[in-house]
CSV table of C-alpha atoms in Angstrom, one decimal:
chain,number,residue,atom,x,y,z
A,1,MET,CA,-0.1,0.1,0.0
A,2,ALA,CA,1.2,3.5,-0.7
A,3,ARG,CA,1.9,5.5,2.4
A,4,ARG,CA,1.2,9.2,2.4
A,5,GLU,CA,3.5,12.0,3.6
A,6,ALA,CA,2.5,13.7,6.6
A,7,GLY,CA,0.0,16.5,5.9
A,8,SER,CA,-1.3,15.1,2.7
A,9,ASP,CA,-5.0,15.0,1.6
A,10,ASP,CA,-7.3,12.2,2.4
A,11,SER,CA,-7.7,9.2,0.2
A,12,THR,CA,-7.7,9.5,-3.5
A,13,ALA,CA,-11.3,9.6,-5.0
A,14,ASP,CA,-11.8,6.9,-7.8
A,15,GLU,CA,-13.9,7.7,-10.9
A,16,THR,CA,-17.0,7.3,-9.0
A,17,GLY,CA,-16.2,9.9,-6.3
A,18,SER,CA,-15.9,7.2,-3.5
A,19,THR,CA,-12.6,6.6,-1.6
A,20,SER,CA,-10.6,3.6,-1.0
A,21,ASP,CA,-8.6,3.4,2.3
A,22,GLU,CA,-8.2,-0.4,2.8
A,23,GLN,CA,-4.9,-2.1,3.4
A,24,ALA,CA,-3.3,-5.4,4.1
A,25,HIS,CA,-1.1,-5.2,7.3
A,26,GLU,CA,1.1,-7.2,9.5
A,27,ARG,CA,0.5,-7.4,13.3
A,28,PRO,CA,3.1,-5.2,15.1
A,29,SER,CA,5.6,-7.3,17.1
A,30,GLY,CA,4.9,-7.6,20.9
A,31,ARG,CA,1.1,-7.7,20.5
A,32,SER,CA,-0.8,-10.8,21.3
A,33,GLU,CA,-3.7,-12.0,19.3
A,34,GLU,CA,-6.1,-10.9,22.1
A,35,GLU,CA,-4.9,-7.3,22.1
A,36,VAL,CA,-5.6,-6.5,18.5
A,37,PRO,CA,-8.6,-6.9,16.1
A,38,ARG,CA,-8.3,-9.7,13.4
A,39,SER,CA,-8.5,-7.2,10.6
A,40,CYS,CA,-7.3,-3.5,10.2
A,41,VAL,CA,-9.6,-0.8,11.0
A,42,VAL,CA,-9.6,1.7,8.1
A,43,GLY,CA,-11.8,4.3,6.5
A,44,LEU,CA,-13.1,6.4,9.5
A,45,ASP,CA,-15.7,8.7,8.0
A,46,GLY,CA,-14.6,12.4,8.7
A,47,GLY,CA,-13.7,11.6,12.3
A,48,THR,CA,-17.2,10.6,13.3
A,49,GLY,CA,-15.8,7.2,14.4
A,50,GLU,CA,-18.0,5.2,12.2
A,51,ILE,CA,-16.2,2.2,10.5
A,52,GLN,CA,-16.3,2.4,6.8
A,53,GLY,CA,-13.6,0.0,5.5
A,54,ARG,CA,-14.7,-3.2,4.1
A,55,MET,CA,-11.9,-5.1,5.9
A,56,ALA,CA,-13.1,-4.4,9.4
A,57,THR,CA,-14.5,-7.8,10.0
A,58,SER,CA,-14.3,-8.3,13.7
A,59,THR,CA,-14.1,-4.8,15.1
A,60,THR,CA,-16.9,-2.5,14.4
A,61,THR,CA,-16.2,0.2,16.9
A,62,ARG,CA,-13.4,2.7,17.4
A,63,SER,CA,-11.7,0.2,19.6
A,64,GLY,CA,-9.7,-0.9,16.6
A,65,LEU,CA,-7.6,2.3,17.0
A,66,ASP,CA,-5.1,3.0,19.8
A,67,ALA,CA,-5.1,6.2,21.8
A,68,SER,CA,-3.2,8.1,19.1
A,69,GLY,CA,-5.8,7.3,16.6
A,70,ARG,CA,-3.6,4.6,14.7
A,71,CYS,CA,-4.7,1.1,13.8
A,72,CYS,CA,-3.7,-1.5,16.4
A,73,LEU,CA,-2.5,-3.8,13.7
A,74,CYS,CA,-0.4,-1.6,11.3
A,75,GLN,CA,0.2,1.5,13.6
A,76,MET,CA,-1.0,3.7,10.8
A,77,SER,CA,-3.7,6.2,10.7
A,78,PRO,CA,-6.5,5.9,8.0
A,79,GLN,CA,-5.3,9.1,6.4
A,80,GLU,CA,-1.7,7.6,5.8
A,81,VAL,CA,-2.9,4.8,3.6
A,82,THR,CA,-4.4,4.7,0.1
A,83,ALA,CA,-5.3,2.1,-2.5
A,84,LEU,CA,-2.9,1.7,-5.5
A,85,ARG,CA,-4.0,1.9,-8.9
A,86,VAL,CA,-2.6,-1.2,-10.8
A,87,LEU,CA,-2.8,-1.5,-14.7
A,88,PHE,CA,-2.6,-5.1,-16.2
A,89,THR,CA,-1.7,-5.2,-19.9
A,90,SER,CA,-2.0,-8.3,-22.3
A,91,TYR,CA,-2.5,-8.4,-26.0
A,92,GLY,CA,-5.5,-10.6,-25.5
A,93,THR,CA,-5.2,-14.3,-26.1
A,94,ARG,CA,-6.3,-16.5,-23.2
A,95,PRO,CA,-2.9,-18.4,-22.8
A,96,HIS,CA,-1.2,-15.0,-22.1
A,97,PHE,CA,-3.9,-13.2,-20.2
A,98,PHE,CA,-5.4,-15.9,-17.9
A,99,PRO,CA,-2.1,-16.5,-16.0
A,100,MET,CA,-2.3,-12.8,-14.9
A,101,VAL,CA,-5.8,-13.0,-13.7
A,102,PRO,CA,-5.2,-14.6,-10.1
A,103,LEU,CA,-2.6,-11.6,-9.3
A,104,ALA,CA,-5.1,-9.1,-10.5
A,105,TRP,CA,-7.7,-10.7,-8.3
A,106,ALA,CA,-5.3,-10.6,-5.4
A,107,PHE,CA,-4.7,-6.8,-5.8
A,108,GLN,CA,-8.4,-6.3,-5.8
A,109,ALA,CA,-8.9,-8.4,-2.7
A,110,ALA,CA,-6.2,-6.3,-1.0
A,111,GLY,CA,-8.3,-3.2,-1.7
A,112,HIS,CA,-6.5,-1.9,-4.7
A,113,ASP,CA,-8.0,-0.5,-7.9
A,114,VAL,CA,-7.4,-2.8,-10.9
A,115,ARG,CA,-7.9,-2.2,-14.6
A,116,VAL,CA,-7.0,-4.3,-17.7
A,117,VAL,CA,-5.9,-3.0,-21.1
A,118,GLY,CA,-5.5,-5.0,-24.2
A,119,ALA,CA,-6.2,-5.3,-27.9
A,120,PRO,CA,-9.9,-6.0,-28.8
A,121,ALA,CA,-9.3,-9.8,-28.4
A,122,ILE,CA,-9.1,-9.3,-24.6
A,123,ALA,CA,-12.8,-8.4,-24.2
A,124,GLU,CA,-14.3,-11.7,-23.8
A,125,PRO,CA,-11.4,-13.2,-21.6
A,126,MET,CA,-11.6,-10.0,-19.6
A,127,ARG,CA,-15.4,-10.6,-19.1
A,128,GLU,CA,-14.7,-14.2,-18.0
A,129,ALA,CA,-12.2,-13.0,-15.5
A,130,GLY,CA,-14.8,-10.5,-14.0
A,131,LEU,CA,-12.2,-7.7,-14.3
A,132,LEU,CA,-12.8,-4.1,-15.4
A,133,GLY,CA,-10.7,-2.5,-18.3
A,134,GLN,CA,-10.7,-1.4,-21.8
A,135,ALA,CA,-10.1,-3.0,-25.2
A,136,VAL,CA,-7.8,-0.6,-27.1
A,137,GLY,CA,-6.4,-0.3,-30.6
A,138,ARG,CA,-6.6,-3.0,-33.0
A,139,ASP,CA,-5.9,-6.7,-33.0
A,140,ALA,CA,-2.8,-7.7,-35.1
A,141,ASP,CA,-3.5,-9.3,-38.3
A,142,ILE,CA,-1.4,-12.3,-37.9
A,143,ALA,CA,-3.1,-14.8,-40.4
A,144,ALA,CA,-0.5,-14.3,-43.1
A,145,PHE,CA,2.3,-14.4,-40.4
A,146,MET,CA,0.8,-17.8,-39.2
A,147,ALA,CA,0.5,-19.1,-42.8
A,148,SER,CA,4.2,-18.4,-43.4
A,149,GLY,CA,5.0,-21.2,-40.8
A,150,ALA,CA,6.9,-19.1,-38.5
A,151,PHE,CA,5.8,-21.3,-35.5
A,152,ARG,CA,6.7,-24.6,-37.3
A,153,PRO,CA,9.6,-26.6,-36.3
A,154,LYS,CA,12.6,-25.8,-38.4
A,155,PRO,CA,15.3,-28.7,-38.7
A,156,PRO,CA,18.7,-27.6,-37.9
A,157,GLN,CA,20.8,-26.3,-40.8
A,158,PRO,CA,24.1,-28.0,-41.5
A,159,GLY,CA,26.5,-27.5,-38.6
A,160,GLU,CA,23.8,-25.6,-36.6
A,161,THR,CA,23.6,-26.5,-32.9
A,162,THR,CA,20.3,-26.9,-31.1
A,163,GLU,CA,20.7,-23.6,-29.4
A,164,GLU,CA,21.4,-21.8,-32.7
A,165,ASN,CA,18.4,-23.4,-34.1
A,166,LEU,CA,16.2,-22.2,-31.2
A,167,ALA,CA,17.7,-18.6,-31.7
A,168,ARG,CA,16.6,-18.7,-35.3
A,169,PHE,CA,13.1,-19.8,-34.3
A,170,VAL,CA,12.9,-16.9,-31.8
A,171,ASP,CA,14.1,-14.5,-34.5
A,172,GLY,CA,11.3,-15.7,-36.8
A,173,ILE,CA,8.5,-15.2,-34.2
A,174,ALA,CA,9.7,-12.0,-32.7
A,175,PRO,CA,8.0,-9.6,-35.4
A,176,ILE,CA,4.6,-10.8,-34.2
A,177,ALA,CA,5.2,-9.3,-30.7
A,178,PHE,CA,6.0,-5.9,-32.2
A,179,LEU,CA,3.3,-6.1,-34.7
A,180,ARG,CA,0.9,-6.6,-31.6
A,181,CYS,CA,2.5,-3.7,-29.8
A,182,GLU,CA,2.1,-1.4,-32.8
A,183,GLY,CA,-1.6,-2.1,-32.9
A,184,MET,CA,-2.2,-1.2,-29.2
A,185,VAL,CA,0.6,1.0,-27.8
A,186,GLU,CA,-0.9,4.5,-28.7
A,187,GLU,CA,-4.1,3.9,-26.9
A,188,THR,CA,-2.6,2.0,-23.9
A,189,VAL,CA,-0.4,5.0,-23.3
A,190,ALA,CA,-3.5,7.3,-23.7
A,191,PHE,CA,-5.4,5.2,-21.2
A,192,ALA,CA,-2.5,5.2,-18.7
A,193,ARG,CA,-2.0,8.9,-19.0
A,194,ALA,CA,-5.8,9.3,-18.2
A,195,TRP,CA,-6.0,6.8,-15.4
A,196,GLN,CA,-2.6,7.4,-13.9
A,197,PRO,CA,-1.7,3.9,-12.6
A,198,GLU,CA,1.0,3.7,-9.9
A,199,LEU,CA,2.1,0.1,-11.0
A,200,VAL,CA,1.9,-1.7,-14.5
A,201,VAL,CA,1.9,-5.4,-14.7
A,202,TYR,CA,2.4,-6.9,-18.1
A,203,ASP,CA,2.7,-10.1,-20.0
A,204,PRO,CA,6.2,-10.8,-21.3
A,205,VAL,CA,5.3,-10.2,-24.8
A,206,THR,CA,2.9,-7.3,-24.4
A,207,TYR,CA,5.4,-4.4,-24.8
A,208,ALA,CA,2.7,-1.8,-24.7
A,209,GLY,CA,2.8,-2.3,-20.9
A,210,PRO,CA,6.4,-1.3,-20.2
A,211,VAL,CA,6.1,1.5,-22.7
A,212,ALA,CA,3.2,2.9,-20.7
A,213,ALA,CA,5.1,2.5,-17.5
A,214,GLN,CA,8.2,4.3,-18.8
A,215,VAL,CA,6.0,7.2,-20.1
A,216,LEU,CA,4.5,7.6,-16.7
A,217,GLY,CA,7.6,6.9,-14.7
A,218,VAL,CA,6.1,4.0,-12.6
A,219,PRO,CA,7.3,0.6,-11.9
A,220,ALA,CA,6.6,-2.3,-14.4
A,221,VAL,CA,6.5,-5.9,-13.3
A,222,CYS,CA,6.5,-8.8,-15.8
A,223,ASN,CA,4.1,-11.6,-15.0
A,224,LEU,CA,5.5,-14.8,-16.6
A,225,TYR,CA,3.0,-17.3,-17.7
A,226,GLY,CA,4.8,-20.3,-16.5
A,227,MET,CA,7.0,-21.6,-19.4
A,228,VAL,CA,9.6,-23.8,-18.0
A,229,ARG,CA,12.3,-22.0,-20.0
A,230,HIS,CA,12.0,-18.3,-20.5
A,231,PHE,CA,13.5,-16.5,-23.5
A,232,ARG,CA,13.1,-12.9,-24.0
A,233,VAL,CA,11.9,-12.0,-27.3
A,234,GLU,CA,12.9,-8.5,-26.9
A,235,SER,CA,16.5,-9.4,-26.5
A,236,ASP,CA,18.9,-9.4,-29.4
A,237,SER,CA,19.7,-13.0,-28.9
A,238,ILE,CA,18.0,-15.5,-26.6
A,239,TRP,CA,21.0,-15.4,-24.1
A,240,GLY,CA,22.1,-11.9,-24.7
A,241,THR,CA,21.5,-8.6,-22.8
A,242,GLY,CA,21.0,-6.2,-25.9
A,243,LEU,CA,17.7,-5.1,-27.2
A,244,ARG,CA,16.1,-5.5,-30.7
A,245,PRO,CA,15.7,-2.3,-32.6
A,246,ASP,CA,12.0,-2.9,-33.1
A,247,TYR,CA,11.6,-3.1,-29.2
A,248,VAL,CA,13.6,0.1,-28.7
A,249,LYS,CA,11.5,1.8,-31.3
A,250,GLN,CA,8.3,1.3,-29.2
A,251,PHE,CA,9.8,3.6,-26.5
A,252,THR,CA,11.7,6.1,-28.5
A,253,ARG,CA,8.4,7.2,-30.4
A,254,PHE,CA,7.3,8.5,-27.0
A,255,GLY,CA,10.6,10.1,-26.0
A,256,VAL,CA,11.5,7.6,-23.2
A,257,GLU,CA,14.4,5.2,-22.6
A,258,PRO,CA,13.5,1.5,-23.3
A,259,LEU,CA,12.9,-0.7,-20.4
A,260,VAL,CA,15.7,-3.1,-20.1
A,261,ASN,CA,14.5,-5.1,-17.1
A,262,PRO,CA,11.3,-4.8,-15.2
A,263,ALA,CA,11.2,-3.9,-11.5
A,264,ALA,CA,10.3,-7.5,-10.7
A,265,TRP,CA,9.6,-10.8,-12.4
A,266,ILE,CA,6.8,-13.1,-11.2
A,267,ASP,CA,7.2,-16.7,-11.9
A,268,PRO,CA,4.1,-19.2,-11.4
A,269,CYS,CA,6.3,-22.1,-12.7
A,270,PRO,CA,7.1,-24.5,-9.8
A,271,PRO,CA,10.8,-25.1,-9.2
A,272,SER,CA,10.7,-28.8,-10.1
A,273,LEU,CA,9.6,-28.0,-13.7
A,274,ARG,CA,11.9,-25.0,-14.3
A,275,TRP,CA,14.8,-25.2,-16.8
A,276,ARG,CA,18.1,-25.8,-15.1
A,277,PRO,CA,21.4,-24.3,-16.1
A,278,GLU,CA,22.6,-27.9,-17.1
A,279,ASP,CA,19.7,-28.0,-19.5
A,280,GLY,CA,20.9,-25.2,-21.6
A,281,PRO,CA,21.0,-21.4,-21.4
A,282,SER,CA,17.8,-19.4,-20.6
A,283,SER,CA,17.4,-15.6,-21.3
A,284,HIS,CA,19.2,-13.3,-19.0
A,285,LEU,CA,16.7,-11.9,-16.4
A,286,GLY,CA,19.0,-9.0,-15.2
A,287,ASP,CA,19.2,-8.0,-11.7
A,288,ALA,CA,15.4,-7.5,-10.9
A,289,PRO,CA,14.0,-9.7,-8.1
A,290,LYS,CA,12.2,-12.7,-9.2
A,291,HIS,CA,9.1,-13.7,-7.0
A,292,ASP,CA,7.9,-17.1,-7.0
A,293,MET,CA,4.0,-17.4,-6.9
A,294,GLN,CA,1.7,-20.2,-6.6
A,295,PHE,CA,0.1,-21.2,-9.9
A,296,VAL,CA,-3.8,-20.8,-9.5
A,297,ARG,CA,-5.9,-22.6,-12.1
A,298,PHE,CA,-8.0,-20.3,-14.0
A,299,ASN,CA,-9.1,-21.3,-17.6
A,300,GLY,CA,-12.1,-19.3,-17.9
A,301,SER,CA,-15.8,-19.6,-16.6
A,302,GLY,CA,-18.3,-22.2,-17.4
A,303,SER,CA,-20.9,-24.6,-16.1
A,304,VAL,CA,-20.1,-27.9,-14.6
A,305,GLU,CA,-22.0,-30.6,-16.5
A,306,ASN,CA,-23.6,-33.6,-14.7
A,307,TRP,CA,-21.3,-36.1,-16.2
A,308,LEU,CA,-18.3,-34.4,-14.7
A,309,VAL,CA,-19.6,-35.0,-11.1
A,310,GLU,CA,-20.6,-38.5,-11.6
A,311,PRO,CA,-18.0,-41.2,-10.9
A,312,ALA,CA,-16.4,-42.3,-14.3
A,313,GLU,CA,-17.1,-46.0,-15.0
A,314,LYS,CA,-13.6,-46.4,-16.6
A,315,PRO,CA,-10.4,-44.5,-16.1
A,316,ARG,CA,-10.9,-41.1,-17.8
A,317,VAL,CA,-8.1,-39.7,-20.1
A,318,VAL,CA,-8.4,-36.2,-21.4
A,319,PHE,CA,-6.8,-35.2,-24.8
A,320,THR,CA,-6.4,-31.7,-25.9
A,321,TRP,CA,-4.4,-29.7,-28.3
A,322,GLY,CA,-5.0,-26.4,-26.4
A,323,THR,CA,-6.2,-23.1,-27.8
A,324,THR,CA,-3.4,-22.1,-30.2
A,325,GLN,CA,-1.7,-25.2,-31.7
A,326,GLU,CA,-3.9,-25.3,-34.7
A,327,LYS,CA,-3.2,-21.7,-35.6
A,328,LYS,CA,0.6,-22.2,-35.1
A,329,LEU,CA,1.0,-25.5,-36.9
A,330,GLY,CA,-2.0,-25.7,-39.2
A,331,PRO,CA,-4.6,-28.2,-40.0
A,332,GLU,CA,-2.2,-31.1,-39.6
A,333,VAL,CA,-2.7,-30.7,-35.9
A,334,VAL,CA,-6.2,-32.0,-36.2
A,335,ARG,CA,-5.2,-34.8,-38.4
A,336,PHE,CA,-2.4,-35.8,-35.7
A,337,ALA,CA,-5.3,-35.4,-33.0
A,338,ARG,CA,-7.3,-38.1,-34.7
A,339,GLN,CA,-4.3,-40.4,-34.7
A,340,ALA,CA,-3.8,-39.8,-31.0
A,341,ILE,CA,-7.5,-40.2,-30.2
A,342,ASP,CA,-7.6,-43.6,-32.0
A,343,ALA,CA,-4.5,-44.6,-30.1
A,344,ILE,CA,-6.0,-43.7,-26.6
A,345,ALA,CA,-9.3,-45.0,-27.3
A,346,GLY,CA,-7.7,-48.5,-28.0
A,347,LEU,CA,-7.3,-48.9,-24.3
A,348,ASP,CA,-10.1,-49.7,-21.8
A,349,VAL,CA,-10.7,-46.0,-21.0
A,350,GLU,CA,-13.2,-43.2,-21.4
A,351,VAL,CA,-11.6,-40.6,-23.7
A,352,ILE,CA,-12.5,-36.8,-23.5
A,353,VAL,CA,-11.6,-34.7,-26.4
A,354,THR,CA,-11.8,-30.9,-26.5
A,355,VAL,CA,-12.9,-29.7,-29.9
A,356,ALA,CA,-13.9,-26.0,-29.4
A,357,THR,CA,-10.8,-24.6,-30.9
A,358,THR,CA,-10.9,-26.4,-34.2
A,359,ALA,CA,-11.3,-24.3,-37.3
A,360,GLN,CA,-12.9,-27.0,-39.2
A,361,PRO,CA,-16.7,-26.4,-39.0
A,362,ASP,CA,-17.5,-29.8,-40.2
A,363,GLY,CA,-15.3,-31.6,-37.8
A,364,GLY,CA,-12.9,-32.7,-40.4
A,365,ASP,CA,-10.8,-35.6,-39.1
A,366,LEU,CA,-13.0,-35.6,-36.0
A,367,THR,CA,-16.0,-37.5,-37.3
A,368,ASP,CA,-17.0,-41.2,-36.7
A,369,LEU,CA,-15.0,-41.4,-33.4
A,370,PRO,CA,-14.8,-44.5,-31.4
A,371,ALA,CA,-17.7,-45.3,-29.1
A,372,ASN,CA,-15.6,-44.6,-25.9
A,373,VAL,CA,-14.8,-41.0,-27.0
A,374,ARG,CA,-16.8,-38.0,-25.8
A,375,THR,CA,-16.2,-34.6,-27.5
A,376,VAL,CA,-16.7,-31.5,-25.5
A,377,GLN,CA,-17.1,-27.8,-26.6
A,378,TRP,CA,-15.4,-25.1,-24.6
A,379,THR,CA,-15.1,-26.0,-21.0
A,380,PRO,CA,-12.8,-24.6,-18.4
A,381,PHE,CA,-9.9,-27.0,-18.5
A,382,GLN,CA,-9.5,-27.5,-14.9
A,383,LEU,CA,-12.9,-29.2,-14.7
A,384,LEU,CA,-11.8,-31.8,-17.2
A,385,ALA,CA,-8.4,-32.4,-15.5
A,386,ASP,CA,-9.8,-32.6,-12.0
A,387,THR,CA,-11.9,-35.7,-12.9
A,388,SER,CA,-9.3,-37.3,-15.1
A,389,ALA,CA,-7.0,-40.2,-14.5
A,390,ALA,CA,-4.4,-38.7,-16.9
A,391,VAL,CA,-4.1,-35.9,-19.4
A,392,VAL,CA,-2.5,-36.0,-22.9
A,393,HIS,CA,-1.7,-32.7,-24.4
A,394,LEU,CA,0.7,-31.1,-27.0
A,395,GLY,CA,3.0,-29.3,-24.5
A,396,GLY,CA,1.1,-26.1,-24.0
A,397,THR,CA,2.1,-24.3,-20.7
A,398,GLY,CA,-1.5,-23.7,-19.6
A,399,MET,CA,-2.3,-27.4,-20.0
A,400,MET,CA,0.9,-28.5,-18.4
A,401,LEU,CA,0.4,-26.2,-15.2
A,402,THR,CA,-3.3,-26.8,-14.8
A,403,THR,CA,-2.7,-30.7,-15.0
A,404,ALA,CA,0.1,-30.2,-12.6
A,405,ALA,CA,-2.0,-28.3,-10.1
A,406,CYS,CA,-4.8,-30.9,-10.4
A,407,GLY,CA,-2.2,-33.5,-9.3
A,408,LYS,CA,-2.7,-35.6,-12.4
A,409,PRO,CA,0.0,-37.5,-14.6
A,410,GLN,CA,0.4,-36.2,-18.1
A,411,VAL,CA,1.8,-37.2,-21.4
A,412,ALA,CA,3.3,-34.5,-23.6
A,413,ILE,CA,3.4,-34.9,-27.3
A,414,THR,CA,5.4,-31.9,-28.7
A,415,ALA,CA,6.6,-30.2,-32.0
A,416,ILE,CA,7.4,-26.5,-31.1
A,417,PRO,CA,10.1,-25.3,-28.7
A,418,GLU,CA,7.8,-24.3,-25.9
A,419,GLY,CA,6.2,-27.6,-25.9
A,420,ILE,CA,9.5,-29.4,-26.3
A,421,PHE,CA,11.0,-27.7,-23.2
A,422,ASN,CA,7.9,-28.3,-21.2
A,423,GLY,CA,7.8,-31.9,-22.2
A,424,GLU,CA,11.4,-32.5,-21.3
A,425,ARG,CA,10.8,-31.1,-17.7
A,426,ILE,CA,7.6,-33.0,-17.3
A,427,ALA,CA,9.5,-36.2,-17.9
A,428,ALA,CA,12.4,-35.0,-15.8
A,429,ALA,CA,9.9,-34.4,-12.9
A,430,GLY,CA,8.5,-38.0,-13.2
A,431,VAL,CA,4.9,-37.0,-13.9
A,432,GLY,CA,4.8,-38.4,-17.4
A,433,PRO,CA,6.5,-39.5,-20.6
A,434,HIS,CA,7.5,-36.8,-23.3
A,435,LEU,CA,7.1,-38.0,-26.9
A,436,PRO,CA,8.4,-35.8,-29.9
A,437,GLN,CA,5.6,-35.6,-32.3
A,438,ASP,CA,7.5,-37.1,-35.1
A,439,GLU,CA,8.0,-40.2,-33.1
A,440,ALA,CA,4.6,-40.5,-31.6
A,441,ASP,CA,2.9,-43.2,-33.8
A,442,THR,CA,-0.1,-45.1,-32.6
A,443,GLU,CA,2.0,-47.7,-30.6
A,444,ALA,CA,4.0,-45.2,-28.9
A,445,ILE,CA,1.1,-43.0,-27.7
A,446,ARG,CA,-0.9,-45.9,-26.4
A,447,LYS,CA,2.2,-47.4,-24.6
A,448,ALA,CA,2.7,-43.9,-22.9
A,449,VAL,CA,-0.8,-43.6,-21.9
A,450,LYS,CA,-1.0,-47.1,-20.6
A,451,ALA,CA,2.1,-46.4,-18.5
A,452,VAL,CA,0.8,-43.3,-16.7
A,453,LEU,CA,-2.4,-45.2,-15.8
A,454,GLU,CA,-0.7,-48.4,-14.4
A,455,ASP,CA,2.5,-47.3,-13.0
A,456,PRO,CA,1.8,-45.8,-9.6
A,457,ALA,CA,5.1,-43.8,-9.6
A,458,TYR,CA,3.6,-41.4,-12.1
A,459,ALA,CA,0.6,-40.7,-9.9
A,460,SER,CA,2.8,-40.3,-6.9
A,461,ALA,CA,5.1,-37.9,-8.7
A,462,ALA,CA,2.1,-35.9,-9.8
A,463,ARG,CA,0.7,-35.6,-6.3
A,464,ASP,CA,4.2,-34.4,-5.2
A,465,LEU,CA,4.2,-31.8,-7.8
A,466,ARG,CA,0.7,-30.6,-6.9
A,467,ALA,CA,2.1,-30.2,-3.2
A,468,GLU,CA,5.0,-28.2,-4.5
A,469,ILE,CA,2.7,-25.8,-6.3
A,470,GLU,CA,0.5,-25.4,-3.3
A,471,ALA,CA,3.5,-24.5,-1.0
A,472,GLN,CA,4.5,-21.6,-3.3
A,473,PRO,CA,3.9,-18.1,-2.1
A,474,ARG,CA,0.2,-17.2,-2.5
A,475,THR,CA,-0.9,-14.3,-4.7
A,476,SER,CA,-1.6,-12.2,-1.6
A,477,GLU,CA,2.0,-12.5,-0.5
A,478,VAL,CA,3.2,-11.5,-3.9
A,479,VAL,CA,1.0,-8.4,-3.7
A,480,ARG,CA,2.5,-7.3,-0.4
A,481,ARG,CA,5.9,-7.6,-2.1
A,482,LEU,CA,4.9,-5.7,-5.1
A,483,GLU,CA,3.3,-2.9,-3.0
A,484,GLU,CA,6.8,-2.1,-1.8
A,485,LEU,CA,7.8,-1.0,-5.3
A,486,VAL,CA,5.6,2.0,-5.1
């Protein structure tokens, strides 16, 4: 929480004219539980002694303040505390926006004002998250970019190392991040200038966020979305410390210096899944502090169907290719999906397949499925993973972490670098096999799924990973750390 200087005005009014004086505080040392209220007393109305703060849960009289008029918990007067304005920025797709939502909720629960800004694609995910904000600018036209095959695996050139091949891949996808920034940066800065946030939290490839922070001169925090291996697209190389000219240009157009490193990094990836130095270099994160944060499952809103709360008659295996794989790799993803579905359905199991993301209106290769296969339209993935015995996916970070947080074994069948890195760490953590897609024939897929269903070591490792996630700092703890930046 921001602390006011002595003699400053009362709390800042928001756009409705109301005031917000809530805060999250620690109990001062030397005071017993019986001597203080369970929650802070804030928001006294003009000195009348009437409690206005929403956080005053157990004390509803002036007894929450000491003789000097300060809160018994935090030793601050109501006039010394104010809510922060925190701006979250994401270009709009669910895999990038949803990992930010739990932290936004935590800021709101701590009494802060939160807004979200993103390209028009963010409107529906923002509504699902129950957050306030504004769609700005335009969505990037990436159809031609995707059709160019930039996300498709590129075999190493003669004499090229694995790391050099990865660097070439990142060079190929970097332009899309700058294209998205071009579409929303002007209006993001305009919104920030009007609303005046004191802290900006941004998705690692939504550069309009750090631009706005630099223009206003406020801290910018990068909320990573949980990839096991982070590579900075804005860097001139995946392991370098320089900046790409197209990144620098986003800042210089507003007359400000480019942001080299954020004020802090937030990482929801559990330690057991993170890339290790011996696995290969990761992008340099600079000297900014990195705060671990518990991954909180949020995959959108939706209804719980009756069949999801009824006990499954056979082991339930969920197969999904996520929300972006088809866009990145083309229609062959659906053709491969059919092969995987048939392989899993050959076991004595119930197969659940998510099909809402397919661009083929007639179902394409997903017609005439085996009798033990159920297809589902858009459903929050945690509802499916929670009731499954195992999950099979193509290496997407959201699928990996949601499955891990549900404590379920998983099989990763991967083709692009993000998925490959995730799959390698899934296997290293012992929660399931990793199959490169070009090696994943029917027999290999069936064997991998059979293994995670029958070998108790996978289920045990999955439960351990869930416990590790639950032991990470909660979003409320991270909020308290970020408050100190302002």
